[in-house]
PDB file of C-alpha atoms and ligand atoms in Angstrom:
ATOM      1  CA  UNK A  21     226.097 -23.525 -56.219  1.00  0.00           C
ATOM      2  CA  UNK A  22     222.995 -24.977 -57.707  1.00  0.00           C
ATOM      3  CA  UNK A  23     221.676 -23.490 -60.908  1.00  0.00           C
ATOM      4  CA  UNK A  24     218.192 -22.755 -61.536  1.00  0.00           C
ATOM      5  CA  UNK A  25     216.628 -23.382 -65.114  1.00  0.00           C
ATOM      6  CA  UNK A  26     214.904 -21.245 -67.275  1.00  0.00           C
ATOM      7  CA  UNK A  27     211.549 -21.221 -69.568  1.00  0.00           C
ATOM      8  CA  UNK A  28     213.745 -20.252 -72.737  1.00  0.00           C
ATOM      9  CA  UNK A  29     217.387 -19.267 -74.164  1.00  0.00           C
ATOM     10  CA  UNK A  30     215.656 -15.030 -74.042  1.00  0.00           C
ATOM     11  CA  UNK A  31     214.210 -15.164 -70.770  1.00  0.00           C
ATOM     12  CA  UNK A  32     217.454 -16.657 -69.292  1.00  0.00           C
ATOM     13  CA  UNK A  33     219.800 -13.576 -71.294  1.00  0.00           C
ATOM     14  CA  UNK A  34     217.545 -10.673 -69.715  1.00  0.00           C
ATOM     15  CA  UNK A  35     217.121 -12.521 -66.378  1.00  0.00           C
ATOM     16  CA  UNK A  36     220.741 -13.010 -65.925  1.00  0.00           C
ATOM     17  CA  UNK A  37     221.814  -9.976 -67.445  1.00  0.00           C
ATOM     18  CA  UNK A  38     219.440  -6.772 -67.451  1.00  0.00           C
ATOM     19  CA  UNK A  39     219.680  -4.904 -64.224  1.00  0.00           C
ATOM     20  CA  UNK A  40     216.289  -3.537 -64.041  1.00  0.00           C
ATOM     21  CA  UNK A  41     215.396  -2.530 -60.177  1.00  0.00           C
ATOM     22  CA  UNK A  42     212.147  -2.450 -58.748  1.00  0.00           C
ATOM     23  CA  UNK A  43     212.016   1.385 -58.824  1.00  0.00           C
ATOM     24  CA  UNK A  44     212.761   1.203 -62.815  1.00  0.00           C
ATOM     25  CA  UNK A  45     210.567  -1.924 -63.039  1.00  0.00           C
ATOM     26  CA  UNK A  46     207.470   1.059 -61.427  1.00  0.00           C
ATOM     27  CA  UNK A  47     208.124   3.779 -63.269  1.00  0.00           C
ATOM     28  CA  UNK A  48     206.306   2.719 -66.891  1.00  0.00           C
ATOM     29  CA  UNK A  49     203.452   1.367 -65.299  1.00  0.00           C
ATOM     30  CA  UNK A  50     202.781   4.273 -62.965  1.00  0.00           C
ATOM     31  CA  UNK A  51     203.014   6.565 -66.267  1.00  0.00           C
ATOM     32  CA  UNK A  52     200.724   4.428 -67.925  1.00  0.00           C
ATOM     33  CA  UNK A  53     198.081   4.525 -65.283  1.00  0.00           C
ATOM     34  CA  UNK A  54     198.467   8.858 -65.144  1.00  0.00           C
ATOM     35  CA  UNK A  55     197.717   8.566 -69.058  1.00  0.00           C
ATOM     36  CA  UNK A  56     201.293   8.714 -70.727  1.00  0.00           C
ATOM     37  CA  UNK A  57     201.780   6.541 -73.570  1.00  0.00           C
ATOM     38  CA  UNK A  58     203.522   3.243 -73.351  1.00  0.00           C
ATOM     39  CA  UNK A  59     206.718   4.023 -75.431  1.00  0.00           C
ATOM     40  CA  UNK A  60     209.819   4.452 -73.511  1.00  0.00           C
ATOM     41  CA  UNK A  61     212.733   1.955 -74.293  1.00  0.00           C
ATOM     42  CA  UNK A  62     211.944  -1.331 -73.055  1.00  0.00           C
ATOM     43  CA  UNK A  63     214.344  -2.933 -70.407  1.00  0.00           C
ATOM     44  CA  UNK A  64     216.914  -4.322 -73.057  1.00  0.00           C
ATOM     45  CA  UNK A  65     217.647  -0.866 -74.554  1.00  0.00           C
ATOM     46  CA  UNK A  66     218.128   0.814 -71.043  1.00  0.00           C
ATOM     47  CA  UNK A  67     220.498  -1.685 -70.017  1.00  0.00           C
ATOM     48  CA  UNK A  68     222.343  -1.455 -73.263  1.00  0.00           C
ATOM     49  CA  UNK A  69     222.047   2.814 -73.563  1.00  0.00           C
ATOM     50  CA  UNK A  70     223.713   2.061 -69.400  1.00  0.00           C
ATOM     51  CA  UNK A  71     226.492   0.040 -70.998  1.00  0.00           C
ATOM     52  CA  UNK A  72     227.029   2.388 -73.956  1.00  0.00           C
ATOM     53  CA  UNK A  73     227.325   5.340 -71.329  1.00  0.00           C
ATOM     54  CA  UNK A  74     229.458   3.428 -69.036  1.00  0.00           C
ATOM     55  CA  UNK A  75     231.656   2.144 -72.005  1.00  0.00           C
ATOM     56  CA  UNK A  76     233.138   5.506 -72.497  1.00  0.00           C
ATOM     57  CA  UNK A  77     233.013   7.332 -69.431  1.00  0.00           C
ATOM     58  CA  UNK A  78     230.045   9.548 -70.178  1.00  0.00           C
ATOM     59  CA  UNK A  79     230.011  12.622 -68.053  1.00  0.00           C
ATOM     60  CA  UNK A  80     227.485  14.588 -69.802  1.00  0.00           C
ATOM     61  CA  UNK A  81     224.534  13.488 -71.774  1.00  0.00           C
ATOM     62  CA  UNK A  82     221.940  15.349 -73.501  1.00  0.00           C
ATOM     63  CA  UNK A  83     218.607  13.307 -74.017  1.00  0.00           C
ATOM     64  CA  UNK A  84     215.449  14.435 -76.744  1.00  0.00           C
ATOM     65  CA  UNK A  85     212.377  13.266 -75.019  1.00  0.00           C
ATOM     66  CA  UNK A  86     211.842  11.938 -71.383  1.00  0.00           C
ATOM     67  CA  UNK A  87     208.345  10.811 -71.479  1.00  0.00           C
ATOM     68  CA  UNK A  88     208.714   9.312 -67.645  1.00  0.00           C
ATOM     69  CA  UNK A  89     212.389   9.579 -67.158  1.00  0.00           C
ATOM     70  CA  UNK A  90     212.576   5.826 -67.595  1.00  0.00           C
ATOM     71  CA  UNK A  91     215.762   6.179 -70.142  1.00  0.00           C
ATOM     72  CA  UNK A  92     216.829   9.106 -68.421  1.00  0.00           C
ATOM     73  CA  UNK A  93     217.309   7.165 -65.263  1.00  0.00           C
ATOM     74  CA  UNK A  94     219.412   4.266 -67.053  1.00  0.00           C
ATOM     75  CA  UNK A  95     221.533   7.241 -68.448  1.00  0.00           C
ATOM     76  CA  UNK A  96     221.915   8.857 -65.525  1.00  0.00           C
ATOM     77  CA  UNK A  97     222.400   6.290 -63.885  1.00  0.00           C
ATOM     78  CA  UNK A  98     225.684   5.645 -65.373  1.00  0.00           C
ATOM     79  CA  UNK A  99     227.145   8.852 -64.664  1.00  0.00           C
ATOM     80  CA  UNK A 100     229.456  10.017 -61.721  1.00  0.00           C
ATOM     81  CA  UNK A 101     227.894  11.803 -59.326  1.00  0.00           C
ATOM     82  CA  UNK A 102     229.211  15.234 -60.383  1.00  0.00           C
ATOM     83  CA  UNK A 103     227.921  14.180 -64.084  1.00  0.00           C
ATOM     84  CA  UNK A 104     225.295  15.655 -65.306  1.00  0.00           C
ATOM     85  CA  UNK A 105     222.216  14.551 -67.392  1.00  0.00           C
ATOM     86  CA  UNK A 106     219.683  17.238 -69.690  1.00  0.00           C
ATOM     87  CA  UNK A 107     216.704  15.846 -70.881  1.00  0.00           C
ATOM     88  CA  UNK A 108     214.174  18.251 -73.098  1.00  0.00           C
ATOM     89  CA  UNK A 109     210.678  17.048 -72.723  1.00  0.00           C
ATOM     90  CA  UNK A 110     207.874  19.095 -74.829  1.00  0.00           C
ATOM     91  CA  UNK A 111     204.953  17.893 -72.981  1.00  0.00           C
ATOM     92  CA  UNK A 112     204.951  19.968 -69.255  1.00  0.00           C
ATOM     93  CA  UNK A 113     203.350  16.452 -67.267  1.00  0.00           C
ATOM     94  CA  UNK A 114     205.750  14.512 -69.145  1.00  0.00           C
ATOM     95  CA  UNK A 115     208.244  16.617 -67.759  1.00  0.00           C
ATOM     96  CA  UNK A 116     206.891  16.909 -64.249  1.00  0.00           C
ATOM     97  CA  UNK A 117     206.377  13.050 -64.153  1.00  0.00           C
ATOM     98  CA  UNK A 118     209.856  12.291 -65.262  1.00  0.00           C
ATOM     99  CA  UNK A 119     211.697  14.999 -62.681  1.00  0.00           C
ATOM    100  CA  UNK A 120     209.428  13.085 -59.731  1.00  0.00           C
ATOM    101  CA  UNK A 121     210.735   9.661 -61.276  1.00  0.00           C
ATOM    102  CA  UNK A 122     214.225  11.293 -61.443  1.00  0.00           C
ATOM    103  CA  UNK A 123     214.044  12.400 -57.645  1.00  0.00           C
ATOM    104  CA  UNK A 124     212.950   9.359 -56.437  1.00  0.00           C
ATOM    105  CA  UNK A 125     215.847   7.371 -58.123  1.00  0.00           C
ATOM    106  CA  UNK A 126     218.109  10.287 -56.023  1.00  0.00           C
ATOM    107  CA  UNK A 127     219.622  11.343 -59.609  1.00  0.00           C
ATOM    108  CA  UNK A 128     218.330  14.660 -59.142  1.00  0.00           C
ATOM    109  CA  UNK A 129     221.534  15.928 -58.438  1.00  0.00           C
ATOM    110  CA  UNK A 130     222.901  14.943 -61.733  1.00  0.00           C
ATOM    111  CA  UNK A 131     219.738  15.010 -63.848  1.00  0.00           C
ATOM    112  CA  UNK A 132     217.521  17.775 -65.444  1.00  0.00           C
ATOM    113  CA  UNK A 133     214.286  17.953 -67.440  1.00  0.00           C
ATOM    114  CA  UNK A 134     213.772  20.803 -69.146  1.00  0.00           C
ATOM    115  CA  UNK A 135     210.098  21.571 -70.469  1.00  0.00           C
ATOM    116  CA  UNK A 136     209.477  22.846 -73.766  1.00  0.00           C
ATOM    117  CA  UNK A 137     210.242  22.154 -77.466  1.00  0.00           C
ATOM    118  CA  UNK A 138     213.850  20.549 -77.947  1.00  0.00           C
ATOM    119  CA  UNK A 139     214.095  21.774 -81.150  1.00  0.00           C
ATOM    120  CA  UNK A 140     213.590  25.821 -79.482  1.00  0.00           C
ATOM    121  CA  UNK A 141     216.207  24.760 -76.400  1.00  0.00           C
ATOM    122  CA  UNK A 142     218.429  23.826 -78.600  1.00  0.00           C
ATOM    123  CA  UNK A 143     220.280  27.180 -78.954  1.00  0.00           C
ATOM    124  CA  UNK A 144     220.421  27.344 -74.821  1.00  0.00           C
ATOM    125  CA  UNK A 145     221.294  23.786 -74.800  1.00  0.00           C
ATOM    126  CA  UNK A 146     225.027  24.626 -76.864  1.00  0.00           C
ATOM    127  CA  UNK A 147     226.098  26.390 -73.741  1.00  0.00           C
ATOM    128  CA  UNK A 148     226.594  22.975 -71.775  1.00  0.00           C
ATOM    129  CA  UNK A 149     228.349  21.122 -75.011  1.00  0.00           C
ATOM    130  CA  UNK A 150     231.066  19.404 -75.631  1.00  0.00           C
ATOM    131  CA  UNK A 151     228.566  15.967 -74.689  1.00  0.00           C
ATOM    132  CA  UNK A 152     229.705  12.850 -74.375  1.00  0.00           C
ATOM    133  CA  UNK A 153     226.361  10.694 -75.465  1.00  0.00           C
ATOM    134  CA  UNK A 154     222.985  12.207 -77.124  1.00  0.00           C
ATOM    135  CA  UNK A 155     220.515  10.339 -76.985  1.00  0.00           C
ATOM    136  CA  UNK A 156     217.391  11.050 -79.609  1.00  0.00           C
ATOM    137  CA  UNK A 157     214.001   9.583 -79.077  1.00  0.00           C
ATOM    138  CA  UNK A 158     211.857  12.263 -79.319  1.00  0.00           C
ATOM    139  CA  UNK A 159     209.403  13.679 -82.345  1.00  0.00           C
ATOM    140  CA  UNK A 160     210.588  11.522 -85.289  1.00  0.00           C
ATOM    141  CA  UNK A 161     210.131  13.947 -87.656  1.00  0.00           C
ATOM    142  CA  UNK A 162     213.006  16.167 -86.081  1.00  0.00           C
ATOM    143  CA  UNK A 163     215.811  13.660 -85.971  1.00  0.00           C
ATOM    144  CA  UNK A 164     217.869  14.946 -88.752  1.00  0.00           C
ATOM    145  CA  UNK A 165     218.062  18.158 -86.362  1.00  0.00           C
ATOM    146  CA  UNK A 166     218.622  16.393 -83.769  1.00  0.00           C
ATOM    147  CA  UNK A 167     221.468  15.003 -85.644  1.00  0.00           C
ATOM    148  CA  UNK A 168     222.468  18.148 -87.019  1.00  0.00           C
ATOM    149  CA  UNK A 169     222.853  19.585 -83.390  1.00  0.00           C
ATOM    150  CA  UNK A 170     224.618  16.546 -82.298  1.00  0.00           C
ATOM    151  CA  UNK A 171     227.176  16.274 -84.880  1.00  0.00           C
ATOM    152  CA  UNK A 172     228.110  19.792 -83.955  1.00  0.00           C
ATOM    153  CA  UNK A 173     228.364  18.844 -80.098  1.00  0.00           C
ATOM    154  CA  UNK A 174     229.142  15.608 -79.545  1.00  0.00           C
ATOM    155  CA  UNK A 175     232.941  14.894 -78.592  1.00  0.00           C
ATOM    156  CA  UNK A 176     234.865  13.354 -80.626  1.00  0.00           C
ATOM    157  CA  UNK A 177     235.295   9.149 -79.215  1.00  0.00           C
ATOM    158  CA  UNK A 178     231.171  10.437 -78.017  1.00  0.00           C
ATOM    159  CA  UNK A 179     228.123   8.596 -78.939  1.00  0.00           C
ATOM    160  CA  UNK A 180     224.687   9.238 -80.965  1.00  0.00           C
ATOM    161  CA  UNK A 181     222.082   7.142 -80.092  1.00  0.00           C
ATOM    162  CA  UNK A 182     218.617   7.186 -81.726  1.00  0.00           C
ATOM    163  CA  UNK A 183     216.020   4.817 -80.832  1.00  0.00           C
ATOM    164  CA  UNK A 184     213.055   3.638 -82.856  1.00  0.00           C
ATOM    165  CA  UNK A 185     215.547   3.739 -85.863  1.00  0.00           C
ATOM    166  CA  UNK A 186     213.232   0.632 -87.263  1.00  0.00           C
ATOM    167  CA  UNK A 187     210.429   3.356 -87.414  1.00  0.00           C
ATOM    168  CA  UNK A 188     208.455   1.070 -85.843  1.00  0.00           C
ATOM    169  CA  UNK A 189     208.887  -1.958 -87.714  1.00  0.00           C
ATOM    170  CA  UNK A 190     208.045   0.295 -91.713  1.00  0.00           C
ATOM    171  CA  UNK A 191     211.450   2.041 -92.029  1.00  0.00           C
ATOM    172  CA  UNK A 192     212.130   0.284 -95.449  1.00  0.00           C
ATOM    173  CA  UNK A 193     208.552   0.893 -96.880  1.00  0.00           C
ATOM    174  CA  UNK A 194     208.019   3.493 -99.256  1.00  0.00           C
ATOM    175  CA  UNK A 195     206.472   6.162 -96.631  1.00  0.00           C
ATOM    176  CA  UNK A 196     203.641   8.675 -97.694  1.00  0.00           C
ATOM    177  CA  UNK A 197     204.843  12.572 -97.610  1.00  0.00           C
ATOM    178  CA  UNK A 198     203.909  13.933 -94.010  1.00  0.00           C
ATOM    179  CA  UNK A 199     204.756  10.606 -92.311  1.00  0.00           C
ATOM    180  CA  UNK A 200     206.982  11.493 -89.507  1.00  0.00           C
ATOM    181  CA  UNK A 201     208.728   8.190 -89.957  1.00  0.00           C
ATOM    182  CA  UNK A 202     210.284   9.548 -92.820  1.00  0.00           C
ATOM    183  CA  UNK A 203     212.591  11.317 -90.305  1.00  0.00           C
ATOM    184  CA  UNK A 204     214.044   8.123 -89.481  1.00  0.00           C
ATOM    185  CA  UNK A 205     215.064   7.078 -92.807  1.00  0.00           C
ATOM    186  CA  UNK A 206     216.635  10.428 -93.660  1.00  0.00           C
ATOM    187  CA  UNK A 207     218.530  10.074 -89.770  1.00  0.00           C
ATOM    188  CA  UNK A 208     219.597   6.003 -90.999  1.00  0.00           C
ATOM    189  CA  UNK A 209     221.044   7.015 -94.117  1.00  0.00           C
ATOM    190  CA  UNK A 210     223.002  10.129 -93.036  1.00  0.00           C
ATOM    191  CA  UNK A 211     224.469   8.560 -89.808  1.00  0.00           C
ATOM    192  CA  UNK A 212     225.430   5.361 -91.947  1.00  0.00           C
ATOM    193  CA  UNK A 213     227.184   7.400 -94.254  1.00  0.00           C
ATOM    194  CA  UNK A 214     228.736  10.350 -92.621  1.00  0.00           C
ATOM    195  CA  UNK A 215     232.277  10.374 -92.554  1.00  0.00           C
ATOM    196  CA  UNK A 216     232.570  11.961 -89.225  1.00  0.00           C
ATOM    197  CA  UNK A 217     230.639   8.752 -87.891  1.00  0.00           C
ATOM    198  CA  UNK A 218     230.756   5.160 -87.451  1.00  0.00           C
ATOM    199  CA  UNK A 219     227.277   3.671 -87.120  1.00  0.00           C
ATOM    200  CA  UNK A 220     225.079   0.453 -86.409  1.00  0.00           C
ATOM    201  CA  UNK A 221     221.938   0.040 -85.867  1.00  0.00           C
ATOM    202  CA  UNK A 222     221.424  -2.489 -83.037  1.00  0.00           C
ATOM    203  CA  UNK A 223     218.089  -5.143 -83.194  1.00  0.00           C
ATOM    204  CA  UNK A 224     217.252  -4.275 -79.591  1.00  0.00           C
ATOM    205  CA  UNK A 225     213.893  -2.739 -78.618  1.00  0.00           C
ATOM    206  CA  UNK A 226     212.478  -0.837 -81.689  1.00  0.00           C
ATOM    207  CA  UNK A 227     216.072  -0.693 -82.770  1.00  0.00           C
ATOM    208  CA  UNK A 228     218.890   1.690 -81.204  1.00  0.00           C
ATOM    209  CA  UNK A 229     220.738   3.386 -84.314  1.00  0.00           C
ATOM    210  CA  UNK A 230     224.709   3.773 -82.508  1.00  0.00           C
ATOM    211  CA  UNK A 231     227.129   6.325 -83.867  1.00  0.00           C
ATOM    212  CA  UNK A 232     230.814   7.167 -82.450  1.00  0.00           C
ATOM    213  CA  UNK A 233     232.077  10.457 -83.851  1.00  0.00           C
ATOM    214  CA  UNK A 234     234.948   9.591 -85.265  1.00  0.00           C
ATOM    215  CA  UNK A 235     236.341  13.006 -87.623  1.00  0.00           C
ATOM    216  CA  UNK A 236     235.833  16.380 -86.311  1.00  0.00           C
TER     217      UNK A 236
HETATM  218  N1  SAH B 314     213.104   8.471 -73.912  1.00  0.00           N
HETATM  219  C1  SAH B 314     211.879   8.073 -73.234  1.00  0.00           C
HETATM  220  C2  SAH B 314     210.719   7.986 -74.208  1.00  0.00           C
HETATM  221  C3  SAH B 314     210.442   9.248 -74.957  1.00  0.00           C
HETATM  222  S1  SAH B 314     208.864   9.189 -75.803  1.00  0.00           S
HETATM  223  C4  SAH B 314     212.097   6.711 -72.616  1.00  0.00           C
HETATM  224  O1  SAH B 314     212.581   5.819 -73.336  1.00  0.00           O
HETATM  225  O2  SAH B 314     211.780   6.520 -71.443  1.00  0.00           O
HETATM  226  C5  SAH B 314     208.967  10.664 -76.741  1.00  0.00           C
HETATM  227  C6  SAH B 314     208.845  11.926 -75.898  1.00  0.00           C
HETATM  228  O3  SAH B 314     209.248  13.012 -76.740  1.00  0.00           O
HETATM  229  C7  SAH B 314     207.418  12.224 -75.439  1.00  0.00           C
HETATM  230  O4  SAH B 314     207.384  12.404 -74.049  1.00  0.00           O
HETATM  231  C8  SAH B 314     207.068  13.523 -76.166  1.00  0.00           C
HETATM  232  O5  SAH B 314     206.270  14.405 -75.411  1.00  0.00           O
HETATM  233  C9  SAH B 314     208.441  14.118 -76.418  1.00  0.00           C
HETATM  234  N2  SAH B 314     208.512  15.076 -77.537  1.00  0.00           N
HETATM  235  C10 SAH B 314     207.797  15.060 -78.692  1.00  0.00           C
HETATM  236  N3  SAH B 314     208.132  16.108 -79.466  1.00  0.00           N
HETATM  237  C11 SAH B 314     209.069  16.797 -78.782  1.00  0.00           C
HETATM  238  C12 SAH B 314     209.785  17.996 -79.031  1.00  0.00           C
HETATM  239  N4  SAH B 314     209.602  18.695 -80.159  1.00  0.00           N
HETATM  240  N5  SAH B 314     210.669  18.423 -78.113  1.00  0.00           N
HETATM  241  C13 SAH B 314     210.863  17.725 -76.965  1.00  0.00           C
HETATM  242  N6  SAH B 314     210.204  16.589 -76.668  1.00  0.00           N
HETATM  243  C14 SAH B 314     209.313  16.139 -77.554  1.00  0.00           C
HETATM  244 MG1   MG B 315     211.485   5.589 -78.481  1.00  0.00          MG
END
């Protein structure tokens, strides 16, 4: 079999590796051009929050923040088909956007966007726990509640996941009072030092902070 080369040592690793379809490859784009913001993961971090999910058999997964459903569908996409995939979105076209992106990747059976403010579904939200895998990337001030509702329903061998834990690039600046980045250094410290977790923070997209629950 003949090889073919590529440009650089990066562009061969995500060629070769990152299974991005052409139905994920549409989905940011799309969003863009209806006015969402350009800030899901990028390609790298899907593939790697698919292996994490896949890694330990993830059933159930509880997402903060869909934007376009282009993380959800990398999630959900690694879940059997009677798993089952909540994602709370606050913003209502977010949320319509991401179920339509959803349907079209026929995970609509297994995934769910639920509109409104995670941090008021939350309560509602218990009723589906134990979860496998939470993933957090929504309103960085909120992550230590995100983390606090995680801890308490996360299985144990399950996974947090938080992305952006680089707080885009100033997490170990001295951060002005108000700064919603400030959310991510309280959610660094905490899930680097809590005894019921074992944590890294991963250099991939704007940084994916990993936790396994470890102590009940
Ligand atoms: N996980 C997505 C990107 C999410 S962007 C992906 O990688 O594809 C952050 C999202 O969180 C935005 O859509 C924003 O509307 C939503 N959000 C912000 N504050 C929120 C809140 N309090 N509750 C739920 N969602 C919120
Ligand atoms: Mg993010």
């Amino acid at each position: 079999m003949s090889e073919v080369s590529f440009p650089d040592l990066e562009t061969y690793r995500r060629e070769v590796f990152i299974q991005e379809d052409p139905l994920l490859k549409s989905v940011m784009p799309e969003a863009v051009a209806l006015g969402l913001p350009p800030v899901s993961v990028n390609p790298d971090a899907g593939m790697t929050l698919h292996l994490l999910a896949r890694m330990i058999g993830a059933r159930k997964i509880l997402e903060f923040g869909a934007l376009a459903g282009y993380s959800a569908i990398w999630l959900a996409r690694a879940l059997p088909r009677e798993g089952r995939l909540i994602s709370l979105e606050l913003d209502p076209k977010h949320a319509r956007i991401a179920r339509a992106n959803l349907a079209r990747a026929r995970l609509a059976d297994r995934a769910e966007v639920r509109a409104g403010s995670a941090l008021q579904m939350m309560a509602e939200v218990s009723a589906e726990a134990p979860f496998d895998m939470v993933f957090i990337d929504a309103d960085k001030e909120s992550y230590p509640r995100y983390l606090d509702f995680a801890l308490d329903h996360v299985r144990l061998g399950g996974l947090i996941v938080a992305d952006n834990a680089d707080g885009h690039g100033h997490v170990h600046e001295n951060l002005e009072p108000g700064d919603g980045r400030r959310g991510i250094q309280t959610y660094n410290r905490r899930v680097a030092s809590d005894r019921r977790l074992v944590s890294h923070a991963l250099p991939i997209g704007g940084w994916l902070a990993v936790s396994v629950k470890v102590e009940e």
